[in-house]
mmCIF file of C-alpha atoms in Angstrom:
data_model
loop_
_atom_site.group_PDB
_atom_site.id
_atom_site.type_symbol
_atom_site.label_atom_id
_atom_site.label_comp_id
_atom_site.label_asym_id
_atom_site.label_seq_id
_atom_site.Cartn_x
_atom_site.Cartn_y
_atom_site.Cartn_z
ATOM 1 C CA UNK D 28 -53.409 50.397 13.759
ATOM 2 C CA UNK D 29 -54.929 49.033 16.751
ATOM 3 C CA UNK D 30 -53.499 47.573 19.650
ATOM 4 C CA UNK D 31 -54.757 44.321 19.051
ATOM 5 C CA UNK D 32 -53.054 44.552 15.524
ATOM 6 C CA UNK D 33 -49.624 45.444 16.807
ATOM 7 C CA UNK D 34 -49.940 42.966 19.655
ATOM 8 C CA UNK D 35 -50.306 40.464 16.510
ATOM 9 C CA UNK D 36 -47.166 41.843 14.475
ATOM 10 C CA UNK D 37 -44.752 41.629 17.635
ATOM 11 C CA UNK D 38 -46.015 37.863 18.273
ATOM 12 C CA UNK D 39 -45.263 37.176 14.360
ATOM 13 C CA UNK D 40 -42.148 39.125 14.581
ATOM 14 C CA UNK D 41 -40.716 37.002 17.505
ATOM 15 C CA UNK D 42 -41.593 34.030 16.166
ATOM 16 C CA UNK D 43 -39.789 35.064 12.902
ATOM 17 C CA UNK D 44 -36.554 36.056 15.090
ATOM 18 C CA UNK D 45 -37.196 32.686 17.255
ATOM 19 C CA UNK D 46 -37.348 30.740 13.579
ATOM 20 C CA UNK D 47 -33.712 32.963 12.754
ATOM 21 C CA UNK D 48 -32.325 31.611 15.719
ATOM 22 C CA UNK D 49 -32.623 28.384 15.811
ATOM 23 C CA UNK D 50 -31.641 28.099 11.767
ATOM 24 C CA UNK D 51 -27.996 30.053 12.861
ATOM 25 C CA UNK D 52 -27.737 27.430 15.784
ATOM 26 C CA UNK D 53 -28.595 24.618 13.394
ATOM 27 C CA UNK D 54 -26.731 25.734 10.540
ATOM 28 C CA UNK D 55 -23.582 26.221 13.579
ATOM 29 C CA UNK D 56 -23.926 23.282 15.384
ATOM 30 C CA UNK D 57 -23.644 21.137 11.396
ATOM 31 C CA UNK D 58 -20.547 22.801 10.625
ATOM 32 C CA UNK D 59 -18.824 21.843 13.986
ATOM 33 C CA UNK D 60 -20.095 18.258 13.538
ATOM 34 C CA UNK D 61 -18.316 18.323 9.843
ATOM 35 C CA UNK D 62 -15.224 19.919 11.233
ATOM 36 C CA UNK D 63 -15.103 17.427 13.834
ATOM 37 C CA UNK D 64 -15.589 14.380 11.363
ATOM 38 C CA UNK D 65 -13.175 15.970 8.541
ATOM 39 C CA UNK D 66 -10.407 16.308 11.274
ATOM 40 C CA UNK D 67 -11.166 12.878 12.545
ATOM 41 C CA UNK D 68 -11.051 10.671 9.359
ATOM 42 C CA UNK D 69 -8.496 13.324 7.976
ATOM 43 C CA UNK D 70 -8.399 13.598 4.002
ATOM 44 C CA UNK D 71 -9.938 12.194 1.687
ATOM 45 C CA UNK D 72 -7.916 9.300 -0.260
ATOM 46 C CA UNK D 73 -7.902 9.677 -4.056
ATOM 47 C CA UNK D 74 -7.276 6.498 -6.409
ATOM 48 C CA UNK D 75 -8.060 6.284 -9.947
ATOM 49 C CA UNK D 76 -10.639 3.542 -10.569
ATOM 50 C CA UNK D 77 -9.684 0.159 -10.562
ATOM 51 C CA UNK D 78 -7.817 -1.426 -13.308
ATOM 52 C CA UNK D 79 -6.363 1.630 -14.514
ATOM 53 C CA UNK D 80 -3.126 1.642 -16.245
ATOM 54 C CA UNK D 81 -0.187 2.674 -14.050
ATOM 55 C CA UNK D 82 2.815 4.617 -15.747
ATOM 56 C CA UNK D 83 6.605 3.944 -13.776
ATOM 57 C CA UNK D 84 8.175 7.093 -12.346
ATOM 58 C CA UNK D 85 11.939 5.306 -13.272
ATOM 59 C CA UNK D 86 13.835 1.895 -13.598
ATOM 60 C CA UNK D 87 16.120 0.253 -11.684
ATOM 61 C CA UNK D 88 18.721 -2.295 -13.381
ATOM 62 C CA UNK D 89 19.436 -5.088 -11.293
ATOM 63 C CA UNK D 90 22.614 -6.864 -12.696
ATOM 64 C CA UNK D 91 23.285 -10.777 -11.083
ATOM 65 C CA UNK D 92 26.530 -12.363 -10.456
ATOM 66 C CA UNK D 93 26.601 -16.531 -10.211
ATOM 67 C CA UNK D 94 26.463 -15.751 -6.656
ATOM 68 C CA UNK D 95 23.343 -14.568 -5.376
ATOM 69 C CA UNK D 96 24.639 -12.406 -2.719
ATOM 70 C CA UNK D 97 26.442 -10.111 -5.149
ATOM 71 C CA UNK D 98 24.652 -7.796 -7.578
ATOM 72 C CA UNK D 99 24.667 -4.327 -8.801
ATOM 73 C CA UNK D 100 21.868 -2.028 -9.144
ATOM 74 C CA UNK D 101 21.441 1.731 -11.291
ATOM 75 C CA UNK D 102 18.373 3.963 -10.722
ATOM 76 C CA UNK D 103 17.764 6.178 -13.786
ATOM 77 C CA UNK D 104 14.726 8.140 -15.721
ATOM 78 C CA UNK D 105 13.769 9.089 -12.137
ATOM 79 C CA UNK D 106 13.266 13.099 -11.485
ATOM 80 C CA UNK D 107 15.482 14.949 -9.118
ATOM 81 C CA UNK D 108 12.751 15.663 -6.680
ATOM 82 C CA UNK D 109 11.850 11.993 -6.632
ATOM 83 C CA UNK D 110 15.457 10.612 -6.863
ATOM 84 C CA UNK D 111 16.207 13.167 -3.747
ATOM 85 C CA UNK D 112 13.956 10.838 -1.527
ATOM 86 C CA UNK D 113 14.905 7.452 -3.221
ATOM 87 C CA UNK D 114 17.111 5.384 -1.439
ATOM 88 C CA UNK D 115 17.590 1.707 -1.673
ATOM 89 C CA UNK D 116 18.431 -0.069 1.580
ATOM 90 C CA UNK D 117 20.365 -2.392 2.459
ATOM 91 C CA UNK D 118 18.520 -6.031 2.433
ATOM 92 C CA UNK D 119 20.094 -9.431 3.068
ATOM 93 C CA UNK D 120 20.542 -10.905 0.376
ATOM 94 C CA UNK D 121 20.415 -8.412 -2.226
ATOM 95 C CA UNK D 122 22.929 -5.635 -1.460
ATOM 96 C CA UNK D 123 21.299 -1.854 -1.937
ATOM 97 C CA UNK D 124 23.326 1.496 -1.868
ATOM 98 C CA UNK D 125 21.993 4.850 -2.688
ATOM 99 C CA UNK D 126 22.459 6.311 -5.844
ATOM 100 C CA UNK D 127 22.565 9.099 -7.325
ATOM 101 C CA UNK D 128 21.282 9.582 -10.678
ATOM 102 C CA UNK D 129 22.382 6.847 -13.053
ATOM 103 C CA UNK D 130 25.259 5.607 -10.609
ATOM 104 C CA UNK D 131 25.864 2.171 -10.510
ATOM 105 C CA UNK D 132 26.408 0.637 -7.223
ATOM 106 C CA UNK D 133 29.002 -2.058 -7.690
ATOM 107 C CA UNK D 134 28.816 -5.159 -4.871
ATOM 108 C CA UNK D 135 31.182 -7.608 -6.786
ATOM 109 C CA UNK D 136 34.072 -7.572 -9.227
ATOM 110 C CA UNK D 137 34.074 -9.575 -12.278
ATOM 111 C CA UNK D 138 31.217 -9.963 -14.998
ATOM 112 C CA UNK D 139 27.619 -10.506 -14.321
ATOM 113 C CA UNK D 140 25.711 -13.676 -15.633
ATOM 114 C CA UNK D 141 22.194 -11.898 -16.207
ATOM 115 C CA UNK D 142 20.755 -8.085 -16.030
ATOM 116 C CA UNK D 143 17.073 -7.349 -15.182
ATOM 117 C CA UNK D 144 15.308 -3.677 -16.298
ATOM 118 C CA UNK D 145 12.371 -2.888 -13.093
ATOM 119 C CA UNK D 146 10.219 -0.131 -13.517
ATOM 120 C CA UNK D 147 9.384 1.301 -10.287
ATOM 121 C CA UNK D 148 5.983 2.242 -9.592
ATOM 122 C CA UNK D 149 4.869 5.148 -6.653
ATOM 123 C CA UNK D 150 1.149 5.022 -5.310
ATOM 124 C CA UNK D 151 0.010 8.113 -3.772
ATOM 125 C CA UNK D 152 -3.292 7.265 -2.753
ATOM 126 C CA UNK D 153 -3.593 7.356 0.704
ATOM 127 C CA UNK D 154 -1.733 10.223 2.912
ATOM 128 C CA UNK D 155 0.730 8.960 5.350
ATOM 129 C CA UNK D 156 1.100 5.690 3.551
ATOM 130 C CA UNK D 157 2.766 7.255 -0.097
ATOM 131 C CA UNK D 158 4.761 3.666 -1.152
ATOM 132 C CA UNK D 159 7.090 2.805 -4.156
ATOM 133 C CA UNK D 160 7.863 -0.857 -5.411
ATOM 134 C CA UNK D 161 9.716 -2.109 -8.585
ATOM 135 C CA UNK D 162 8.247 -4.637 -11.215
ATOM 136 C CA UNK D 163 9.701 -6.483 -14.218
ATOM 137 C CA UNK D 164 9.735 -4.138 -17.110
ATOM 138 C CA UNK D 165 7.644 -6.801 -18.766
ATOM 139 C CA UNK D 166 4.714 -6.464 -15.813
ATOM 140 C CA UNK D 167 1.301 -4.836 -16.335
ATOM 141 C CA UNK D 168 0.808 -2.704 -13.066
ATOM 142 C CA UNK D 169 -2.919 -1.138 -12.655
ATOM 143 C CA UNK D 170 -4.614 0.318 -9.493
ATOM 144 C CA UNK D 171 -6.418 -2.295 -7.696
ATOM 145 C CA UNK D 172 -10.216 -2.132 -6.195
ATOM 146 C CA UNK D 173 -9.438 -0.013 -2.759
ATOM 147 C CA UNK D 174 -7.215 3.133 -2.326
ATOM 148 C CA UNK D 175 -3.660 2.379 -1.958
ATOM 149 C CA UNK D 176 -3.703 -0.774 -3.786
ATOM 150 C CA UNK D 177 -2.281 -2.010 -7.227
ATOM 151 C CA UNK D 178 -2.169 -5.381 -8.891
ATOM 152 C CA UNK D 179 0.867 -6.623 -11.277
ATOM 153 C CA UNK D 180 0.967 -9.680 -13.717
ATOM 154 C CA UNK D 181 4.466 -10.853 -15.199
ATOM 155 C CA UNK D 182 5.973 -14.001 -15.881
ATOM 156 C CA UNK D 183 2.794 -16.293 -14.993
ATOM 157 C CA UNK D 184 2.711 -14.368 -11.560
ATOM 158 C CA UNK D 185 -0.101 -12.332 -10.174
ATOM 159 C CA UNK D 186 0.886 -9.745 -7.858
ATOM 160 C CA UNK D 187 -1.171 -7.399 -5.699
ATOM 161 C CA UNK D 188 -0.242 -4.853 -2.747
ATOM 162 C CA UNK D 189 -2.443 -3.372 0.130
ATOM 163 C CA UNK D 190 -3.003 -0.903 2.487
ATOM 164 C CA UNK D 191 -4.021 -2.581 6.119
ATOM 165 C CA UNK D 192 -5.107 -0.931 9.425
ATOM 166 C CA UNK D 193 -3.899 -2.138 12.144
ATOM 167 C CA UNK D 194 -5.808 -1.730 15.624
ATOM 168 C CA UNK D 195 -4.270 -0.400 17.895
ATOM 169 C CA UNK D 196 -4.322 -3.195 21.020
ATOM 170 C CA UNK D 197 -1.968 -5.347 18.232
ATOM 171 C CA UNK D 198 0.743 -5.030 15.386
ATOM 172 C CA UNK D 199 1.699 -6.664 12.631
ATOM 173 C CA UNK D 200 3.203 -9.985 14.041
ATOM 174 C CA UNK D 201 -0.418 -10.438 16.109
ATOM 175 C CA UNK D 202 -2.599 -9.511 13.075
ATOM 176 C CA UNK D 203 -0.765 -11.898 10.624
ATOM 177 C CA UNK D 204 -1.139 -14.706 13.492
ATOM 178 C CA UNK D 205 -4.940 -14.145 14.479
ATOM 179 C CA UNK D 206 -6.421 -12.624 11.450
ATOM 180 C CA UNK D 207 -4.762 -13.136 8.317
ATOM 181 C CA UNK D 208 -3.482 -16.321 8.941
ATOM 182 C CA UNK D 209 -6.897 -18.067 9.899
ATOM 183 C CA UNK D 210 -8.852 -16.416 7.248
ATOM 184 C CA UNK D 211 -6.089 -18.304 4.876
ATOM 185 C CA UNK D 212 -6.540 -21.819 6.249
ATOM 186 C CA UNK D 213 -10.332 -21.070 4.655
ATOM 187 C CA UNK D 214 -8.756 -21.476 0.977
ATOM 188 C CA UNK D 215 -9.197 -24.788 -0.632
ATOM 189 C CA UNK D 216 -6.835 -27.664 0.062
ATOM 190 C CA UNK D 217 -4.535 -25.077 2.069
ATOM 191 C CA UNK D 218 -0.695 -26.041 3.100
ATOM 192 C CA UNK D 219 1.430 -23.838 5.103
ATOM 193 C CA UNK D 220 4.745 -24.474 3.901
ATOM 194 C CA UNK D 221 7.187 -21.672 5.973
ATOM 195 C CA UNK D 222 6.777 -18.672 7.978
ATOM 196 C CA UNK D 223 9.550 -15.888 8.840
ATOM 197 C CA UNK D 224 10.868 -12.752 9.693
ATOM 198 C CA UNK D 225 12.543 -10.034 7.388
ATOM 199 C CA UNK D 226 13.423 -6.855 7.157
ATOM 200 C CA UNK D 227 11.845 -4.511 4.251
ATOM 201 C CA UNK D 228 13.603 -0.905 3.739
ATOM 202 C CA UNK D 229 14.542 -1.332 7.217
ATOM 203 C CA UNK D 230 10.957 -2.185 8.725
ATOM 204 C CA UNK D 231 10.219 -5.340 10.563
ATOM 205 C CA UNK D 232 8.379 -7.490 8.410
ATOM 206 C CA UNK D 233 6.517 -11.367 8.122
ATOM 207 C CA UNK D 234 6.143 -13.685 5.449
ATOM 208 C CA UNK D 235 3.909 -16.555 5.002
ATOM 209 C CA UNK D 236 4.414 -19.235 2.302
ATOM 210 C CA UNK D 237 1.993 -21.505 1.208
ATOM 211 C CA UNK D 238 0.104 -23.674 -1.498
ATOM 212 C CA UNK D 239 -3.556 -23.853 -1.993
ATOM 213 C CA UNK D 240 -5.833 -24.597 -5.287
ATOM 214 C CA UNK D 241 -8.391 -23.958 -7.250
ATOM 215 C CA UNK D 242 -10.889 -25.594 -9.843
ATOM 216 C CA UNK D 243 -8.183 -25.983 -11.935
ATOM 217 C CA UNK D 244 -4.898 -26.154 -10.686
ATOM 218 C CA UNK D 245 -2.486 -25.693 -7.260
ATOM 219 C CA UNK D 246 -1.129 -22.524 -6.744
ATOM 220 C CA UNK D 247 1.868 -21.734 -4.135
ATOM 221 C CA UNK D 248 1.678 -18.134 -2.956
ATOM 222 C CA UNK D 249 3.995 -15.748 -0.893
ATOM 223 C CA UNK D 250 2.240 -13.023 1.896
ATOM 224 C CA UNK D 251 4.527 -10.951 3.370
ATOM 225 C CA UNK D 252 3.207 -7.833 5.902
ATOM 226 C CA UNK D 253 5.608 -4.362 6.068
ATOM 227 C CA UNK D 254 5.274 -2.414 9.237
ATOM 228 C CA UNK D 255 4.863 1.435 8.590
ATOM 229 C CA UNK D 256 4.347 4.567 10.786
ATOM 230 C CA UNK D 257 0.603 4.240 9.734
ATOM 231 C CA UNK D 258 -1.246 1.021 7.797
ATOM 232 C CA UNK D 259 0.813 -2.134 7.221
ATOM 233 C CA UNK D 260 1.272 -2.827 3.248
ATOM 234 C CA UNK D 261 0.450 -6.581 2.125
ATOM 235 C CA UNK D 262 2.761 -7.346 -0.657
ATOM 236 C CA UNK D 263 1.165 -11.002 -2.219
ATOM 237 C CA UNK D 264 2.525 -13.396 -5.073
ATOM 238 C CA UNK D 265 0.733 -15.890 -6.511
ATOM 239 C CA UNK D 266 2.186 -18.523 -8.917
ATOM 240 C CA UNK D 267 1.174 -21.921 -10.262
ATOM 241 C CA UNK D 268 2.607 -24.496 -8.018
ATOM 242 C CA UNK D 269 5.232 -25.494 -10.877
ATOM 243 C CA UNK D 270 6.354 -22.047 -11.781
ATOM 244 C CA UNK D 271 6.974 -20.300 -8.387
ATOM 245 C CA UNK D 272 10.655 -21.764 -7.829
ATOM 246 C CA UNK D 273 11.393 -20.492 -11.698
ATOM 247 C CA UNK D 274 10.533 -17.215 -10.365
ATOM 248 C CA UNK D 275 12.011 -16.969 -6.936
ATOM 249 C CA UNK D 276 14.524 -14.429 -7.637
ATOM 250 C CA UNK D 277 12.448 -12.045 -9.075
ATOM 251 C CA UNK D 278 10.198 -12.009 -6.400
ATOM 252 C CA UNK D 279 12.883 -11.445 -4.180
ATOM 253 C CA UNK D 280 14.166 -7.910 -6.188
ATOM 254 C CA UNK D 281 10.191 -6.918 -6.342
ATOM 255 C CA UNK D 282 10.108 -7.153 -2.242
ATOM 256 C CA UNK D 283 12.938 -5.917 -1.780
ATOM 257 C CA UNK D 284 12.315 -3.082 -3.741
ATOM 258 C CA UNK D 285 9.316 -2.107 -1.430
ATOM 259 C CA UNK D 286 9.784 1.424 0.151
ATOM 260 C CA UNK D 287 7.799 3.773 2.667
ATOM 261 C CA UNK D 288 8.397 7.318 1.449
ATOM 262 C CA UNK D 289 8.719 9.965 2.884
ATOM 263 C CA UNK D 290 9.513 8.290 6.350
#
């Protein structure tokens, strides 16, 4: 082989090892670009698509005395694990104790006037923001359109929770105020009847009741927004305007029934 020839084969060779390189740097400098985004955004939700069934994970029985203040409550068909992290809170009006499997939690002597069977319902989809909430055992609970949301229908009432960031340079008070609250005044022939704030499972929490319509009817409609460690949940009821006072106690056991777990 000449020297002209082996001059030729190192130049090819180097340009080989050159070609090596800069595929080991490229292929390296990718995977600490996808490390970086997967530990930014964190996992990856997972929701079954929307309008898929939801099964309950137990029941609650809510049982009502004449006076709205006292009623008893029994968690059952729950699983140990589950029940071991399940505890109802105490929540003006509606009285809440824990309980342990099938106990009844008494908060009034002499006999009820109505019982009501809730199945509770635990979504899962987003980490850091795992939720439970109880509906009518009559109610038709599916997964709504984004992960970490479901939708409910019962008793001429559509229900729907949501997930919400919220920035970081406001809460939940300023976001309701500024964002959500404007974006509502857009609906048709909107009326803002009363705005407060609760407590939810021991988290601060606002509420926002109004009426608005439609092509065909008027509709009144409840928005109340839960403060949690991570998103804010967005628990909404919408009723025709003649039906939502027939219907005001229920609503009151399904938000109350709202609960952050595993915080």
């Amino acid at each position: 082989m000449t020297l002209c020839q082996n001059r030729r084969l190192y130049v090819v060779e180097d340009n080989i090892m050159d070609k090596i390189r800069l595929l080991i740097l490229i292929m390296g400098f990718l995977v600490i670009i996808g490390f970086s985004i997967y530990s930014f955004i964190g996992p990856t939700p997972s929701s079954e698509p929307e309008g898929t069934k939801i099964k309950p994970i137990g029941q609650v029985t809510i049982t009502s005395s004449p006076d709205k203040n006292q009623n008893s409550y029994s968690v059952k068909n729950m699983t140990a694990s589950l029940l071991k992290s399940y505890e109802w809170k105490t929540v003006s009006p509606i009285l809440f104790g824990t309980n342990p499997l099938g106990q009844v939690v008494q908060g009034a002597t002499g006999p009820p006037s109505s019982s009501m069977v809730m199945n509770i319902f635990a979504n899962k989809d987003l980490p850091e923001n795992y939720y439970s909430i109880a509906f009518p055992q009559t109610a038709t609970v599916t997964h709504g359109k984004n992960p970490g949301s479901l939708v409910a229908k019962f008793q001429n009432v559509i229900s729907s929770v949501e997930l919400q960031d919220i920035p970081d340079d406001t809460n939940v008070n300023l976001y309701m105020l500024t964002v959500a609250k404007p974006n509502l005044k857009m609906l048709q022939d909107y009326k803002d009847l009363s705005s407060s704030q609760i407590k939810i499972d021991n988290n601060r929490a606002y509420d926002i009741k109004f009426t608005w319509g439609n092509s065909t009817e008027r509709l009144e409609s409840l928005k109340t927004f839960i403060e949690g460690q991570d998103q804010a949940a967005i628990v909404t009821f919408s009723s025709p305007l003649q039906d939502f006072n027939k219907v005001n106690a229920t609503l009151d056991s399904v938000l109350n029934s709202f609960k952050w777990l595993g915080q």
